[in-house]
PDB file of C-alpha atoms in Angstrom:
ATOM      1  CA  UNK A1466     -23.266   1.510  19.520  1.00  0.00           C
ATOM      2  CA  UNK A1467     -19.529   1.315  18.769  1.00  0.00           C
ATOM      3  CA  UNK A1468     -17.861   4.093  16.942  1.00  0.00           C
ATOM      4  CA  UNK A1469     -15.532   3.427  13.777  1.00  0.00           C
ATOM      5  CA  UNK A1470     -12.732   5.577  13.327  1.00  0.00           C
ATOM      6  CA  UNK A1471     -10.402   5.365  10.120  1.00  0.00           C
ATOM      7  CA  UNK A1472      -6.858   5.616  10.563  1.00  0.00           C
ATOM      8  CA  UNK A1473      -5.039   6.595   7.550  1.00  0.00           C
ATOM      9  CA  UNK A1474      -0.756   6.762   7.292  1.00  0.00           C
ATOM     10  CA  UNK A1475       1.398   7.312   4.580  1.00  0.00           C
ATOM     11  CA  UNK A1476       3.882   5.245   2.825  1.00  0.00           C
ATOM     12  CA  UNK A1477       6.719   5.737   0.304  1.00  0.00           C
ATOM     13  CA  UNK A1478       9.642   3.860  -1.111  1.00  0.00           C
ATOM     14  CA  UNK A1479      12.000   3.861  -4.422  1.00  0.00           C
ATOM     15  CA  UNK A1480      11.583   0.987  -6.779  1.00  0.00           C
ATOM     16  CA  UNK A1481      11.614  -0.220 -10.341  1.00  0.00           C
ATOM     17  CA  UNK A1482       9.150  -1.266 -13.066  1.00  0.00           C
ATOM     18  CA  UNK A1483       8.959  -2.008 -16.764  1.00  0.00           C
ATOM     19  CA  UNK A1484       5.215  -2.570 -18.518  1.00  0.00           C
ATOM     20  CA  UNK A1485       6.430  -5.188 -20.984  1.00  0.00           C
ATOM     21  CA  UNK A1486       2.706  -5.515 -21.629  1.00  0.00           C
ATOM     22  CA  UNK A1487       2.731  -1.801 -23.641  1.00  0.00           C
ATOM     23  CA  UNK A1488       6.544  -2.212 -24.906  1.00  0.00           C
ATOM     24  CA  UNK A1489       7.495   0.158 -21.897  1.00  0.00           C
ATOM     25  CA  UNK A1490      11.316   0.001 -20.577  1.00  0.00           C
ATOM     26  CA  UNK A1491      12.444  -0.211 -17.086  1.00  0.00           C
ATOM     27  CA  UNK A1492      12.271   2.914 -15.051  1.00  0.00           C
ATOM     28  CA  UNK A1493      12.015   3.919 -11.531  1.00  0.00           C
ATOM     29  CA  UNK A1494       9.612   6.212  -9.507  1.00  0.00           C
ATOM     30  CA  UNK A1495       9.094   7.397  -6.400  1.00  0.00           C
ATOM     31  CA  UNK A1496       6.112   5.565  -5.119  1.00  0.00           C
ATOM     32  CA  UNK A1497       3.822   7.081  -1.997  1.00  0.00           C
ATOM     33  CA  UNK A1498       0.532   4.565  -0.530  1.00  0.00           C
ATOM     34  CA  UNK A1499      -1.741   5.309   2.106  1.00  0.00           C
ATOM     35  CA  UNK A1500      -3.233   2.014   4.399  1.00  0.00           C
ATOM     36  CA  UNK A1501      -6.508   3.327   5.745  1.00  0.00           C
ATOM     37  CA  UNK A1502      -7.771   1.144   8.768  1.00  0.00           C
ATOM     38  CA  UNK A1503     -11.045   0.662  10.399  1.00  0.00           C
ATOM     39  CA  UNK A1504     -12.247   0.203  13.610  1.00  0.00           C
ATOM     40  CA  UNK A1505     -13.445   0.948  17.249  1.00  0.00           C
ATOM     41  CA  UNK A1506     -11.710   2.271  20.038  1.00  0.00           C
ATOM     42  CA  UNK A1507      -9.696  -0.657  22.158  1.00  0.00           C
ATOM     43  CA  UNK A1508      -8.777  -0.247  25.876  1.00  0.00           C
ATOM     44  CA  UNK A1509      -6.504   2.517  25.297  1.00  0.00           C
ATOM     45  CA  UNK A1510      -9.118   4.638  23.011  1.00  0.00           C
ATOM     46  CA  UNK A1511      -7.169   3.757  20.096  1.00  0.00           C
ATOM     47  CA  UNK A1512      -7.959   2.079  16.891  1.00  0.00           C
ATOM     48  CA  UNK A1513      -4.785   1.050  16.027  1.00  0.00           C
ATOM     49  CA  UNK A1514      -1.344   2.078  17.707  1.00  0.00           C
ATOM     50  CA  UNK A1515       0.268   4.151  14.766  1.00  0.00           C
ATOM     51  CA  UNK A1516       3.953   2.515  15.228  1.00  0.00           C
ATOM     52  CA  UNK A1517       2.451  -0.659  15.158  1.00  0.00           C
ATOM     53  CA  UNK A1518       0.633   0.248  12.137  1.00  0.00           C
ATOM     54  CA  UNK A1519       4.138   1.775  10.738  1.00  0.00           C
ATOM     55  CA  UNK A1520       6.210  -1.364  11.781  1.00  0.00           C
ATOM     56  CA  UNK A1521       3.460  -4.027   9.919  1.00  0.00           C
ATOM     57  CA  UNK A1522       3.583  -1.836   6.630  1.00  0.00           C
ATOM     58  CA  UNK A1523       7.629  -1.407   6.895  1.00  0.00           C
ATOM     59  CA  UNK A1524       8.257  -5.467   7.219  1.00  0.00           C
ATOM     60  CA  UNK A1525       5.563  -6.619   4.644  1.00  0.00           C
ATOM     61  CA  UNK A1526       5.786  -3.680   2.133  1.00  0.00           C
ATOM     62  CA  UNK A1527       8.481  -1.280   2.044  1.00  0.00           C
ATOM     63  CA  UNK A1528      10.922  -4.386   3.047  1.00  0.00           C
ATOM     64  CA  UNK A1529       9.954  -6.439   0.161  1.00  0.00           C
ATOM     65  CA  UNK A1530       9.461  -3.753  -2.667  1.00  0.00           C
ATOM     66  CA  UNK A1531      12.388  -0.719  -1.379  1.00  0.00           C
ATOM     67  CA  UNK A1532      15.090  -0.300  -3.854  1.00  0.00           C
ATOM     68  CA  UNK A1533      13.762  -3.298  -6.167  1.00  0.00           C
ATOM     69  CA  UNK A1534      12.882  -4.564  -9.387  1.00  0.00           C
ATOM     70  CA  UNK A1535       8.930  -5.015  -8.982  1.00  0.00           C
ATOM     71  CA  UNK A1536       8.347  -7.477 -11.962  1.00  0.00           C
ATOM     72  CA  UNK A1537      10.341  -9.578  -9.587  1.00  0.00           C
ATOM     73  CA  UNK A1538       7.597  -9.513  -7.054  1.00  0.00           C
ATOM     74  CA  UNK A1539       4.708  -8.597  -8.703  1.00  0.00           C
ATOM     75  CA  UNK A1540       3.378  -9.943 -12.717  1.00  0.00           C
ATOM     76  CA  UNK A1541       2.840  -6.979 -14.594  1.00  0.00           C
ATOM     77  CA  UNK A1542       3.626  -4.264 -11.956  1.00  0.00           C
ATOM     78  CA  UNK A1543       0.792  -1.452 -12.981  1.00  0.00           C
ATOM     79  CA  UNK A1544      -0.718   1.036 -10.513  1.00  0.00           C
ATOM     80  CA  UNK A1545      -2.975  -1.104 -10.367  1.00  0.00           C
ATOM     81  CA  UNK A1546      -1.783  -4.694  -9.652  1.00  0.00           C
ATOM     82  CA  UNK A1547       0.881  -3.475  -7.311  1.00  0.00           C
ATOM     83  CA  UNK A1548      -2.197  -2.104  -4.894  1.00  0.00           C
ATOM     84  CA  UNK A1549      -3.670  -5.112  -5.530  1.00  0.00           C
ATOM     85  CA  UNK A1550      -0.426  -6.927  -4.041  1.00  0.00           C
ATOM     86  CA  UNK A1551       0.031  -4.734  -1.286  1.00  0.00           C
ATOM     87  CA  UNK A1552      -3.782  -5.092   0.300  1.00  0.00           C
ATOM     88  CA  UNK A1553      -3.149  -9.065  -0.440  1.00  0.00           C
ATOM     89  CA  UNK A1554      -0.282  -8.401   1.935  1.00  0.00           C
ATOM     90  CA  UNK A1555      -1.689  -6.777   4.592  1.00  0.00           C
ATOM     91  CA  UNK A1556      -5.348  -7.930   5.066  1.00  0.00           C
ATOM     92  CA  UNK A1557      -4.476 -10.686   7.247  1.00  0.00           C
ATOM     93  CA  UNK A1558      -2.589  -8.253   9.314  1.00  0.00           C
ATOM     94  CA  UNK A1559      -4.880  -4.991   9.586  1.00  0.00           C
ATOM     95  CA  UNK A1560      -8.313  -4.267   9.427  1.00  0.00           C
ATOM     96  CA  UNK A1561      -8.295  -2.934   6.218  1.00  0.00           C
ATOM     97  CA  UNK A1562     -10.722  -0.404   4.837  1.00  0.00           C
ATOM     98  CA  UNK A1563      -8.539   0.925   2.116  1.00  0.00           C
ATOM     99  CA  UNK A1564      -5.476   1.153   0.216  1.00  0.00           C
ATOM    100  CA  UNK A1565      -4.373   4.550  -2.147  1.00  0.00           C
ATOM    101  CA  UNK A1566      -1.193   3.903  -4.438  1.00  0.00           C
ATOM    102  CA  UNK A1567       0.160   6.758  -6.130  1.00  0.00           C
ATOM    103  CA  UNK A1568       2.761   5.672  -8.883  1.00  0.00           C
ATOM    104  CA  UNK A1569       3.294   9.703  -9.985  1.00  0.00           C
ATOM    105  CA  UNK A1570       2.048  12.585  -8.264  1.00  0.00           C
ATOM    106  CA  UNK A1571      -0.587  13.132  -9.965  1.00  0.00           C
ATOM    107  CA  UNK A1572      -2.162   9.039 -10.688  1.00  0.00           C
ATOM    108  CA  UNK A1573      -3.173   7.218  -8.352  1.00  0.00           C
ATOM    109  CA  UNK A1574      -5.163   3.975  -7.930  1.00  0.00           C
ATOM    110  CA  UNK A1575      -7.736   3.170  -4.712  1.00  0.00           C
ATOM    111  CA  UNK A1576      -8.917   0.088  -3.646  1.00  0.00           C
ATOM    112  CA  UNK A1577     -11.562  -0.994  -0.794  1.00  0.00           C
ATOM    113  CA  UNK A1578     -11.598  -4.827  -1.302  1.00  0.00           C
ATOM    114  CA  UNK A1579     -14.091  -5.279  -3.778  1.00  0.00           C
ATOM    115  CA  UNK A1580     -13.405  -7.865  -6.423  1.00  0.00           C
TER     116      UNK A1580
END
């Protein structure tokens, strides 16, 4: 029987939000995700090469949202919905187990895929 190994790597960028939905004005933070990934060892007795796991999540994510306004990208941009977007973005790409956005240092929202 196959092993599975997680891989986890962290994530940051610089962005702005506002929550027009509670009246809340634009404002910036900076943002820090982990992508955890799942699987068994390949021919090289890795799961996932980390700098290809670093250059997926730097052209899908940090790309689109670095530096930006995220109600341009993403309706509503809580916690919440912005983890949402970013596991939509990658779970084509990576064998996603899960996805851990923290908006402050001390919130944070995780998601596994269940809906």
């Amino acid at each position: 029987m196959a092993q599975i190994l997680k891989i986890t790597n962290e994530f940051s960028f610089f962005a702005s939000h506002r929550l027009d939905c509670i009246g809340e004005e634009a404002h910036s933070h900076d943002y820090k995700f982990q992508v955890s990934v799942t699987g068994s060892l390949d021919k090289n007795d890795m799961v996932i090469d980390f700098l290809k796991l670093q250059k997926i999540v730097q052209e899908v994510i940090i790309a689109s949202l670095e530096n930006k306004l995220l109600n341009d990208i993403i309706p509503n941009p809580t916690a919440e919905n912005v983890t949402l977007w970013i596991w939509d973005q990658l779970q084509e790409k990576l064998n996603l187990q899960e996805i851990r956005f923290w908006e402050t240092p001390i919130f944070s929202v995780t998601y596994n895929g269940d809906r």
